[in-house]
């Protein structure tokens, strides 16, 4: 819990480095990323306030802050899923017909790199969707399927997300090893 109180500092550094995403080629991805960064940046202070309210450090309604926190988490996951889906579709489009040439005319290494990136985006998409299912579950009752998951399903969705994230980290590590001289 204490370590989570410092996550916002790392997020702030990342948000500051990304800025308005001027180096991003795709304008849609750029604005999705900026909006996602703003959402994530707001998430952490809400979590801190909710935690402090539960710990009786602040005299505010923790339930309201937890709901806002969960809504921001949900929005962030939704933006991440849309971003992964958009990136995946754009990469598949490039593989099928990159600038008027066929995918078979691409250098093998470039084609394999694009295929690996598509696989990574699929893992991101599936992980975000599993987390999104749980995030909606934790919203107030009456919002979509909020509060309707049995505990085993909440656990299963979290486990699926964790396994997918672990697979993605392992793939990224292997890719980094393969790319190093």
Coordinates of N, CA, C and O in Angstrom, one line a residue:
X1 N 0.8 -1.2 0.0 CA 0.0 0.0 0.0 C 0.9 1.2 0.0 O 0.6 2.2 -0.7
X2 N 1.9 1.2 0.8 CA 2.8 2.4 0.9 C 3.5 2.7 -0.5 O 3.5 3.8 -0.9
X3 N 3.9 1.6 -1.1 CA 4.6 1.8 -2.4 C 3.6 2.3 -3.4 O 4.1 3.1 -4.3
X4 N 2.4 2.0 -3.4 CA 1.4 2.5 -4.3 C 1.2 4.0 -4.2 O 0.8 4.7 -5.1
X5 N 1.6 4.5 -3.0 CA 1.4 6.0 -2.8 C 2.5 6.8 -3.6 O 2.3 8.0 -3.8
X6 N 3.5 6.1 -4.2 CA 4.5 6.8 -4.9 C 4.4 6.5 -6.4 O 5.2 7.0 -7.2
X7 N 3.4 5.7 -6.9 CA 3.2 5.5 -8.3 C 2.9 6.7 -9.1 O 3.3 6.8 -10.3
X8 N 2.3 7.7 -8.4 CA 1.9 8.9 -9.2 C 3.2 9.7 -9.6 O 3.1 10.4 -10.6
X9 N 4.3 9.6 -8.9 CA 5.5 10.2 -9.3 C 6.0 9.7 -10.6 O 6.4 10.4 -11.5
X10 N 6.1 8.4 -10.7 CA 6.5 7.7 -11.9 C 5.6 8.1 -13.1 O 6.0 8.3 -14.2
X11 N 4.3 8.1 -12.8 CA 3.3 8.5 -13.8 C 3.5 9.9 -14.3 O 3.4 10.2 -15.4
X12 N 3.8 10.8 -13.3 CA 4.0 12.2 -13.7 C 5.2 12.3 -14.6 O 5.2 13.1 -15.6
X13 N 6.3 11.6 -14.3 CA 7.5 11.7 -15.1 C 7.2 11.2 -16.5 O 7.6 11.8 -17.5
X14 N 6.5 10.1 -16.6 CA 6.1 9.5 -17.9 C 5.2 10.5 -18.7 O 5.5 10.8 -19.9
X15 N 4.2 11.1 -18.0 CA 3.3 12.1 -18.6 C 4.1 13.3 -19.1 O 3.9 13.8 -20.2
X16 N 5.0 13.7 -18.3 CA 5.8 14.9 -18.7 C 6.7 14.6 -19.9 O 6.8 15.4 -20.8
X17 N 7.3 13.4 -19.9 CA 8.1 13.0 -21.1 C 7.3 12.9 -22.3 O 7.8 13.3 -23.4
X18 N 6.1 12.3 -22.2 CA 5.3 12.1 -23.4 C 4.7 13.5 -23.9 O 4.6 13.7 -25.1
X19 N 4.4 14.3 -22.9 CA 3.9 15.6 -23.3 C 2.6 15.5 -24.1 O 1.7 14.8 -23.7
X20 N 2.5 16.2 -25.2 CA 1.4 16.2 -26.1 C 1.6 15.2 -27.2 O 0.9 15.2 -28.2
X21 N 2.6 14.3 -27.1 CA 2.8 13.3 -28.1 C 3.2 13.7 -29.5 O 2.9 13.1 -30.4
X22 N 4.0 14.8 -29.5 CA 4.3 15.4 -30.8 C 5.2 14.5 -31.7 O 5.2 14.6 -32.9
X23 N 5.8 13.5 -31.1 CA 6.6 12.5 -31.9 C 5.8 11.4 -32.4 O 6.3 10.6 -33.2
X24 N 4.5 11.3 -32.0 CA 3.6 10.2 -32.4 C 3.2 10.5 -33.8 O 2.7 11.6 -34.2
X25 N 3.3 9.4 -34.7 CA 2.9 9.6 -36.1 C 1.4 9.6 -36.3 O 0.9 10.4 -37.1
X26 N 0.7 8.8 -35.6 CA -0.8 8.7 -35.7 C -1.5 9.6 -34.8 O -1.4 9.5 -33.6
X27 N -2.2 10.6 -35.3 CA -2.9 11.6 -34.5 C -3.9 11.0 -33.6 O -4.1 11.5 -32.5
X28 N -4.6 9.9 -34.0 CA -5.6 9.3 -33.2 C -4.9 8.6 -31.9 O -5.4 8.8 -30.8
X29 N -3.8 7.9 -32.2 CA -3.1 7.3 -31.1 C -2.5 8.4 -30.2 O -2.5 8.3 -28.9
X30 N -2.1 9.5 -30.8 CA -1.5 10.6 -30.0 C -2.5 11.1 -29.0 O -2.2 11.3 -27.8
X31 N -3.7 11.4 -29.4 CA -4.7 12.0 -28.5 C -5.3 10.9 -27.6 O -5.7 11.3 -26.4
X32 N -5.4 9.7 -28.0 CA -5.8 8.6 -27.1 C -4.7 8.5 -25.9 O -5.1 8.4 -24.8
X33 N -3.5 8.6 -26.3 CA -2.4 8.5 -25.3 C -2.4 9.7 -24.4 O -2.2 9.6 -23.1
X34 N -2.6 10.9 -24.9 CA -2.7 12.1 -24.0 C -3.9 12.0 -23.1 O -3.7 12.2 -21.9
X35 N -5.0 11.6 -23.6 CA -6.2 11.4 -22.7 C -6.0 10.3 -21.7 O -6.3 10.5 -20.5
X36 N -5.3 9.3 -22.1 CA -5.0 8.2 -21.2 C -4.1 8.7 -20.1 O -4.2 8.3 -18.9
X37 N -3.1 9.4 -20.5 CA -2.1 10.0 -19.5 C -2.8 10.9 -18.5 O -2.5 10.8 -17.3
X38 N -3.7 11.7 -19.0 CA -4.5 12.6 -18.1 C -5.3 11.8 -17.1 O -5.3 12.0 -15.9
X39 N -6.0 10.8 -17.6 CA -6.8 9.9 -16.8 C -6.0 9.2 -15.8 O -6.4 9.2 -14.6
X40 N -4.8 8.6 -16.2 CA -4.0 8.0 -15.2 C -3.4 8.9 -14.2 O -3.3 8.6 -13.0
X41 N -3.1 10.1 -14.6 CA -2.6 11.1 -13.7 C -3.6 11.5 -12.6 O -3.2 11.7 -11.5
X42 N -4.9 11.6 -13.0 CA -5.9 11.9 -12.0 C -6.3 10.7 -11.1 O -6.7 10.9 -10.0
X43 N -6.0 9.5 -11.6 CA -6.3 8.3 -10.9 C -5.6 8.2 -9.5 O -6.2 7.9 -8.5
X44 N -4.3 8.5 -9.5 CA -3.5 8.3 -8.3 C -3.9 9.3 -7.2 O -4.1 8.8 -6.1
X45 N -4.1 10.6 -7.4 CA -4.5 11.4 -6.3 C -5.9 11.0 -5.7 O -6.1 11.0 -4.5
X46 N -6.8 10.5 -6.6 CA -8.1 10.0 -6.1 C -7.9 8.8 -5.2 O -8.6 8.7 -4.2
X47 N -7.0 7.9 -5.6 CA -6.7 6.7 -4.8 C -6.1 7.1 -3.5 O -6.5 6.6 -2.4
X48 N -5.2 8.1 -3.5 CA -4.6 8.6 -2.2 C -5.7 9.2 -1.3 O -5.6 8.9 -0.1
X49 N -6.6 10.0 -1.9 CA -7.6 10.6 -1.0 C -8.5 9.5 -0.5 O -8.9 9.6 0.7
X50 N -8.9 8.6 -1.3 CA -9.8 7.5 -0.8 C -9.1 6.7 0.3 O -9.7 6.4 1.3
X51 N -7.8 6.4 0.1 CA -7.1 5.6 1.1 C -7.0 6.4 2.4 O -7.2 5.9 3.5
X52 N -6.7 7.7 2.3 CA -6.5 8.6 3.4 C -7.9 8.7 4.2 O -7.9 8.8 5.4
X53 N -8.9 8.8 3.4 CA -10.3 8.8 4.1 C -10.6 7.5 4.8 O -11.1 7.6 5.9
X54 N -10.2 6.4 4.2 CA -10.4 5.1 4.9 C -9.6 5.0 6.2 O -10.0 4.4 7.2
X55 N -8.4 5.6 6.1 CA -7.4 5.5 7.2 C -7.8 6.6 8.3 O -7.0 6.8 9.2
X56 N -8.8 7.4 8.0 CA -9.3 8.5 8.9 C -8.3 9.6 9.0 O -8.2 10.4 10.0
X57 N -7.4 9.8 7.9 CA -6.5 10.9 7.9 C -7.2 12.1 7.3 O -7.0 13.2 7.8
X58 N -8.1 11.9 6.4 CA -9.0 13.0 5.9 C -10.4 12.7 6.2 O -10.9 11.5 6.3
X59 N -11.2 13.7 6.4 CA -12.6 13.6 6.7 C -13.4 13.9 5.5 O -14.0 14.9 5.4
X60 N -13.4 12.9 4.6 CA -14.2 13.0 3.4 C -14.8 11.7 3.1 O -14.4 10.7 3.7
X61 N -15.8 11.6 2.2 CA -16.5 10.4 1.9 C -15.6 9.5 1.0 O -15.4 9.8 -0.2
X62 N -15.0 8.5 1.6 CA -14.1 7.6 0.8 C -14.8 6.9 -0.3 O -14.3 6.7 -1.4
X63 N -16.1 6.6 -0.1 CA -16.9 5.9 -1.1 C -16.9 6.7 -2.4 O -16.8 6.1 -3.5
X64 N -17.1 8.0 -2.3 CA -17.2 8.8 -3.5 C -15.8 8.8 -4.2 O -15.8 8.7 -5.5
X65 N -14.8 8.9 -3.5 CA -13.4 8.9 -4.1 C -13.1 7.6 -4.7 O -12.4 7.5 -5.7
X66 N -13.5 6.5 -4.0 CA -13.2 5.1 -4.6 C -14.0 5.0 -5.9 O -13.5 4.4 -6.9
X67 N -15.2 5.5 -6.0 CA -16.0 5.4 -7.2 C -15.4 6.2 -8.3 O -15.2 5.7 -9.4
X68 N -14.9 7.4 -8.0 CA -14.2 8.2 -9.0 C -12.9 7.5 -9.4 O -12.6 7.5 -10.6
X69 N -12.2 7.0 -8.5 CA -11.0 6.2 -8.8 C -11.3 5.1 -9.7 O -10.6 4.9 -10.7
X70 N -12.3 4.3 -9.5 CA -12.7 3.2 -10.3 C -13.2 3.6 -11.7 O -12.9 3.0 -12.7
X71 N -13.9 4.7 -11.7 CA -14.3 5.3 -13.0 C -13.1 5.7 -13.9 O -13.1 5.4 -15.1
X72 N -12.1 6.3 -13.3 CA -10.9 6.7 -14.0 C -10.1 5.4 -14.4 O -9.6 5.4 -15.6
X73 N -10.1 4.4 -13.6 CA -9.4 3.2 -14.0 C -10.1 2.5 -15.2 O -9.5 2.1 -16.1
X74 N -11.5 2.5 -15.1 CA -12.3 2.0 -16.2 C -12.0 2.7 -17.5 O -11.8 2.1 -18.6
X75 N -12.0 4.1 -17.4 CA -11.7 4.9 -18.6 C -10.4 4.6 -19.2 O -10.2 4.5 -20.4
X76 N -9.4 4.5 -18.3 CA -8.0 4.3 -18.7 C -7.9 2.9 -19.5 O -7.2 2.8 -20.5
X77 N -8.6 1.9 -18.9 CA -8.5 0.6 -19.5 C -9.3 0.6 -20.9 O -8.8 0.0 -21.9
X78 N -10.4 1.3 -21.0 CA -11.1 1.4 -22.2 C -10.2 2.1 -23.3 O -10.1 1.7 -24.4
X79 N -9.6 3.2 -22.9 CA -8.7 3.9 -23.8 C -7.5 3.0 -24.2 O -7.2 3.0 -25.4
X80 N -7.0 2.3 -23.3 CA -5.9 1.3 -23.6 C -6.3 0.3 -24.6 O -5.6 -0.1 -25.5
X81 N -7.5 -0.2 -24.4 CA -8.1 -1.3 -25.3 C -8.3 -0.7 -26.7 O -8.0 -1.3 -27.7
X82 N -8.9 0.5 -26.8 CA -9.1 1.1 -28.1 C -7.7 1.4 -28.8 O -7.6 1.2 -30.0
X83 N -6.8 1.9 -28.0 CA -5.4 2.1 -28.6 C -4.8 0.9 -29.1 O -4.2 0.9 -30.2
X84 N -4.9 -0.2 -28.4 CA -4.3 -1.5 -28.8 C -5.0 -2.0 -30.0 O -4.4 -2.5 -31.0
X85 N -6.3 -1.9 -30.1 CA -7.1 -2.4 -31.2 C -6.8 -1.5 -32.5 O -6.5 -2.1 -33.5
X86 N -6.7 -0.2 -32.3 CA -6.4 0.7 -33.4 C -5.0 0.4 -34.0 O -4.8 0.2 -35.2
X87 N -4.0 0.2 -33.1 CA -2.6 -0.1 -33.5 C -2.6 -1.4 -34.2 O -1.9 -1.5 -35.2
X88 N -3.2 -2.4 -33.6 CA -3.3 -3.7 -34.3 C -3.8 -3.7 -35.7 O -3.3 -4.2 -36.6
X89 N -5.0 -3.0 -35.8 CA -5.6 -2.9 -37.1 C -4.7 -2.1 -38.1 O -4.6 -2.5 -39.3
X90 N -4.1 -1.1 -37.7 CA -3.1 -0.3 -38.6 C -2.0 -1.2 -39.0 O -1.5 -1.1 -40.1
X91 N -1.4 -1.9 -38.1 CA -0.3 -2.8 -38.4 C -0.7 -3.9 -39.4 O 0.0 -4.2 -40.3
X92 N -1.9 -4.5 -39.2 CA -2.4 -5.5 -40.1 C -2.6 -4.9 -41.5 O -2.3 -5.5 -42.5
X93 N -3.1 -3.7 -41.5 CA -3.3 -3.0 -42.8 C -2.0 -2.8 -43.5 O -1.8 -3.0 -44.7
X94 N -0.9 -2.4 -42.8 CA 0.4 -2.2 -43.4 C 1.0 -3.5 -43.9 O 1.6 -3.6 -44.9
X95 N 0.7 -4.6 -43.1 CA 1.2 -5.9 -43.5 C 0.5 -6.4 -44.8 O 1.1 -7.0 -45.7
X96 N -0.7 -6.1 -44.9 CA -1.5 -6.5 -46.1 C -1.1 -5.7 -47.4 O -1.0 -6.2 -48.5
X97 N -0.9 -4.4 -47.2 CA -0.6 -3.6 -48.4 C 0.1 -2.3 -48.0 O -0.4 -1.2 -48.0
X98 N 1.4 -2.5 -47.6 CA 2.2 -1.3 -47.2 C 2.6 -0.4 -48.4 O 3.3 -0.9 -49.2
X99 N 2.0 0.7 -48.4 CA 2.3 1.7 -49.5 C 2.3 1.1 -50.9 O 3.2 1.3 -51.7
X100 N 1.3 0.3 -51.2 CA 1.1 -0.2 -52.5 C 1.9 -1.4 -52.8 O 1.8 -2.0 -53.9
X101 N 2.7 -1.9 -51.9 CA 3.5 -3.2 -52.1 C 2.8 -4.3 -51.3 O 2.1 -4.1 -50.3
X102 N 3.1 -5.5 -51.7 CA 2.6 -6.6 -50.9 C 3.5 -6.9 -49.7 O 4.6 -6.5 -49.7
X103 N 2.9 -7.6 -48.7 CA 3.6 -7.9 -47.5 C 4.8 -8.8 -47.8 O 5.8 -8.7 -47.1
X104 N 4.7 -9.6 -48.8 CA 5.8 -10.5 -49.2 C 7.0 -9.7 -49.7 O 8.1 -10.2 -49.7
X105 N 6.8 -8.4 -50.1 CA 7.9 -7.6 -50.6 C 8.7 -6.9 -49.4 O 9.7 -6.3 -49.6
X106 N 8.1 -6.9 -48.2 CA 8.7 -6.3 -47.1 C 9.9 -7.2 -46.7 O 9.9 -8.4 -46.8
X107 N 11.0 -6.6 -46.2 CA 12.1 -7.4 -45.6 C 11.5 -8.3 -44.5 O 10.7 -7.9 -43.7
X108 N 12.1 -9.5 -44.5 CA 11.6 -10.5 -43.5 C 11.6 -10.0 -42.1 O 10.7 -10.2 -41.3
X109 N 12.7 -9.3 -41.7 CA 12.9 -8.8 -40.4 C 11.8 -7.8 -40.0 O 11.3 -7.8 -38.9
X110 N 11.5 -6.9 -41.0 CA 10.5 -5.9 -40.8 C 9.1 -6.6 -40.6 O 8.3 -6.2 -39.7
X111 N 8.8 -7.6 -41.4 CA 7.5 -8.3 -41.4 C 7.4 -9.0 -40.0 O 6.4 -8.9 -39.4
X112 N 8.5 -9.6 -39.6 CA 8.5 -10.3 -38.3 C 8.3 -9.4 -37.2 O 7.6 -9.7 -36.2
X113 N 8.9 -8.2 -37.2 CA 8.8 -7.2 -36.2 C 7.4 -6.7 -36.1 O 6.8 -6.5 -35.0
X114 N 6.7 -6.5 -37.3 CA 5.3 -6.0 -37.3 C 4.4 -7.1 -36.7 O 3.5 -6.8 -36.0
X115 N 4.7 -8.4 -37.1 CA 3.9 -9.5 -36.6 C 4.0 -9.6 -35.0 O 3.1 -9.9 -34.3
X116 N 5.3 -9.4 -34.5 CA 5.5 -9.5 -33.1 C 4.8 -8.3 -32.4 O 4.2 -8.5 -31.3
X117 N 4.8 -7.2 -33.0 CA 4.0 -6.0 -32.4 C 2.5 -6.3 -32.4 O 1.9 -5.9 -31.4
X118 N 2.0 -6.9 -33.5 CA 0.6 -7.2 -33.5 C 0.3 -8.2 -32.3 O -0.7 -8.0 -31.6
X119 N 1.1 -9.2 -32.1 CA 0.9 -10.1 -31.1 C 0.9 -9.4 -29.7 O 0.1 -9.7 -28.8
X120 N 1.9 -8.5 -29.5 CA 1.9 -7.7 -28.3 C 0.7 -6.9 -28.1 O 0.1 -6.8 -27.0
X121 N 0.2 -6.3 -29.2 CA -1.1 -5.5 -29.0 C -2.3 -6.4 -28.7 O -3.2 -6.0 -28.0
X122 N -2.3 -7.6 -29.2 CA -3.4 -8.5 -28.9 C -3.3 -8.9 -27.4 O -4.4 -8.9 -26.8
X123 N -2.1 -9.1 -26.9 CA -2.0 -9.4 -25.5 C -2.5 -8.2 -24.6 O -3.1 -8.4 -23.6
X124 N -2.1 -7.0 -25.1 CA -2.5 -5.8 -24.4 C -4.0 -5.6 -24.4 O -4.6 -5.3 -23.4
X125 N -4.6 -5.9 -25.6 CA -6.0 -5.7 -25.7 C -6.7 -6.7 -24.8 O -7.7 -6.3 -24.0
X126 N -6.3 -8.0 -24.8 CA -7.0 -9.0 -24.0 C -6.8 -8.7 -22.5 O -7.8 -8.9 -21.7
X127 N -5.6 -8.3 -22.1 CA -5.4 -8.0 -20.7 C -6.2 -6.8 -20.3 O -6.8 -6.8 -19.2
X128 N -6.3 -5.7 -21.1 CA -7.1 -4.6 -20.8 C -8.6 -5.0 -20.7 O -9.3 -4.5 -19.8
X129 N -9.1 -5.8 -21.5 CA -10.5 -6.3 -21.5 C -10.8 -7.1 -20.2 O -11.9 -6.9 -19.7
X130 N -9.8 -7.9 -19.8 CA -10.0 -8.7 -18.6 C -10.1 -7.7 -17.4 O -11.0 -7.9 -16.5
X131 N -9.2 -6.8 -17.4 CA -9.2 -5.8 -16.3 C -10.4 -4.9 -16.4 O -11.0 -4.5 -15.3
X132 N -10.8 -4.6 -17.6 CA -12.0 -3.7 -17.8 C -13.3 -4.4 -17.2 O -14.1 -3.8 -16.6
X133 N -13.4 -5.7 -17.4 CA -14.5 -6.5 -16.9 C -14.6 -6.3 -15.4 O -15.6 -6.1 -14.8
X134 N -13.4 -6.4 -14.7 CA -13.3 -6.3 -13.3 C -13.6 -4.8 -12.9 O -14.3 -4.6 -11.9
X135 N -13.1 -3.9 -13.6 CA -13.3 -2.5 -13.2 C -14.7 -2.1 -13.2 O -15.2 -1.5 -12.3
X136 N -15.5 -2.6 -14.3 CA -16.9 -2.3 -14.3 C -17.6 -3.0 -13.2 O -18.5 -2.4 -12.5
X137 N -17.2 -4.2 -12.8 CA -17.7 -4.9 -11.7 C -17.7 -4.1 -10.4 O -18.6 -4.1 -9.6
X138 N -16.6 -3.3 -10.2 CA -16.4 -2.6 -9.0 C -17.1 -1.2 -9.0 O -17.0 -0.5 -8.0
X139 N -17.7 -0.8 -10.1 CA -18.4 0.5 -10.2 C -19.7 0.3 -9.4 O -20.1 -0.8 -9.0
X140 N -20.4 1.4 -9.1 CA -21.7 1.3 -8.3 C -22.7 0.4 -9.0 O -22.8 0.5 -10.3
X141 N -23.5 -0.3 -8.3 CA -24.6 -1.1 -8.9 C -25.4 -0.3 -9.8 O -25.7 0.9 -9.5
X142 N -25.9 -0.9 -10.9 CA -26.7 -0.2 -11.9 C -25.9 0.2 -13.1 O -26.5 0.6 -14.1
X143 N -24.6 0.2 -13.0 CA -23.7 0.5 -14.1 C -23.3 -0.8 -14.8 O -22.6 -1.6 -14.2
X144 N -23.9 -1.0 -16.0 CA -23.6 -2.3 -16.7 C -23.7 -3.5 -15.8 O -24.8 -3.7 -15.2
X145 N -22.7 -4.3 -15.6 CA -22.7 -5.5 -14.8 C -22.1 -5.3 -13.5 O -21.7 -6.2 -12.8
X146 N -22.0 -4.0 -13.0 CA -21.4 -3.7 -11.7 C -22.0 -4.6 -10.6 O -23.2 -4.7 -10.4
X147 N -21.1 -5.2 -9.8 CA -21.5 -6.0 -8.6 C -22.1 -7.3 -8.9 O -22.5 -8.0 -8.0
X148 N -22.1 -7.7 -10.2 CA -22.8 -9.0 -10.5 C -21.8 -10.2 -10.7 O -22.3 -11.3 -10.8
X149 N -20.5 -10.0 -10.7 CA -19.6 -11.1 -10.8 C -19.4 -11.8 -9.5 O -19.3 -11.2 -8.4
X150 N -19.5 -13.2 -9.6 CA -19.2 -13.9 -8.4 C -17.6 -13.8 -8.1 O -16.9 -13.5 -9.0
X151 N -17.2 -14.0 -6.8 CA -15.8 -13.9 -6.5 C -14.9 -14.7 -7.4 O -13.8 -14.2 -7.7
X152 N -15.3 -15.9 -7.8 CA -14.4 -16.7 -8.6 C -14.1 -16.1 -10.0 O -13.0 -16.2 -10.5
X153 N -15.1 -15.3 -10.5 CA -15.0 -14.7 -11.8 C -14.1 -13.5 -11.7 O -13.3 -13.2 -12.6
X154 N -14.2 -12.7 -10.6 CA -13.3 -11.6 -10.4 C -11.9 -12.1 -10.3 O -11.0 -11.5 -11.0
X155 N -11.7 -13.2 -9.6 CA -10.3 -13.8 -9.5 C -9.8 -14.3 -10.8 O -8.7 -14.1 -11.2
X156 N -10.7 -14.9 -11.6 CA -10.3 -15.4 -12.9 C -9.9 -14.3 -13.8 O -8.9 -14.4 -14.5
X157 N -10.7 -13.2 -13.9 CA -10.3 -12.1 -14.8 C -9.0 -11.5 -14.4 O -8.2 -11.1 -15.2
X158 N -8.8 -11.3 -13.1 CA -7.5 -10.8 -12.6 C -6.3 -11.7 -12.9 O -5.3 -11.3 -13.3
X159 N -6.6 -13.0 -12.8 CA -5.5 -14.0 -13.1 C -5.2 -14.0 -14.6 O -4.1 -14.0 -15.0
X160 N -6.3 -14.0 -15.4 CA -6.1 -13.9 -16.9 C -5.2 -12.7 -17.3 O -4.3 -12.7 -18.0
X161 N -5.6 -11.5 -16.7 CA -4.9 -10.3 -17.0 C -3.4 -10.4 -16.6 O -2.5 -10.0 -17.3
X162 N -3.2 -11.0 -15.4 CA -1.8 -11.1 -14.9 C -1.0 -12.1 -15.8 O 0.2 -11.8 -16.1
X163 N -1.6 -13.2 -16.2 CA -0.9 -14.1 -17.0 C -0.6 -13.5 -18.4 O 0.6 -13.6 -18.9
X164 N -1.5 -12.7 -18.9 CA -1.3 -12.1 -20.2 C -0.2 -11.0 -20.1 O 0.7 -10.9 -21.0
X165 N -0.2 -10.3 -19.0 CA 0.9 -9.2 -18.8 C 2.2 -9.9 -18.6 O 3.2 -9.4 -19.1
X166 N 2.2 -11.0 -17.9 CA 3.5 -11.8 -17.7 C 4.0 -12.3 -19.1 O 5.2 -12.2 -19.4
X167 N 3.1 -12.8 -19.9 CA 3.5 -13.3 -21.2 C 4.1 -12.2 -22.0 O 5.1 -12.3 -22.7
X168 N 3.5 -11.0 -21.9 CA 3.9 -9.9 -22.7 C 5.3 -9.4 -22.2 O 6.2 -9.1 -23.0
X169 N 5.5 -9.4 -20.9 CA 6.8 -9.0 -20.4 C 7.9 -10.0 -20.8 O 9.0 -9.6 -21.1
X170 N 7.6 -11.3 -20.8 CA 8.6 -12.3 -21.2 C 8.9 -12.1 -22.7 O 10.1 -12.2 -23.1
X171 N 7.9 -11.9 -23.5 CA 8.1 -11.7 -24.9 C 9.0 -10.5 -25.2 O 9.9 -10.5 -26.0
X172 N 8.7 -9.4 -24.4 CA 9.5 -8.2 -24.6 C 10.9 -8.4 -24.2 O 11.9 -7.9 -24.8
X173 N 11.1 -9.2 -23.1 CA 12.5 -9.5 -22.7 C 13.3 -10.3 -23.7 O 14.4 -10.1 -24.0
X174 N 12.6 -11.3 -24.3 CA 13.2 -12.1 -25.3 C 13.5 -11.3 -26.5 O 14.6 -11.4 -27.2
X175 N 12.6 -10.3 -26.9 CA 12.8 -9.5 -28.0 C 14.0 -8.6 -27.8 O 14.8 -8.3 -28.7
X176 N 14.1 -8.0 -26.6 CA 15.3 -7.2 -26.2 C 16.6 -7.9 -26.3 O 17.6 -7.4 -26.8
X177 N 16.6 -9.2 -25.8 CA 17.8 -10.0 -26.0 C 18.1 -10.3 -27.4 O 19.3 -10.2 -27.8
X178 N 17.1 -10.5 -28.2 CA 17.4 -10.8 -29.6 C 17.9 -9.6 -30.4 O 18.7 -9.7 -31.3
X179 N 17.4 -8.4 -30.0 CA 17.9 -7.2 -30.6 C 19.2 -6.6 -30.2 O 19.8 -5.8 -30.8
X180 N 19.7 -7.1 -29.0 CA 20.9 -6.6 -28.5 C 22.1 -7.2 -29.2 O 22.1 -8.4 -29.6
X181 N 23.2 -6.4 -29.4 CA 24.4 -7.0 -30.1 C 25.1 -8.0 -29.4 O 25.2 -8.2 -28.3

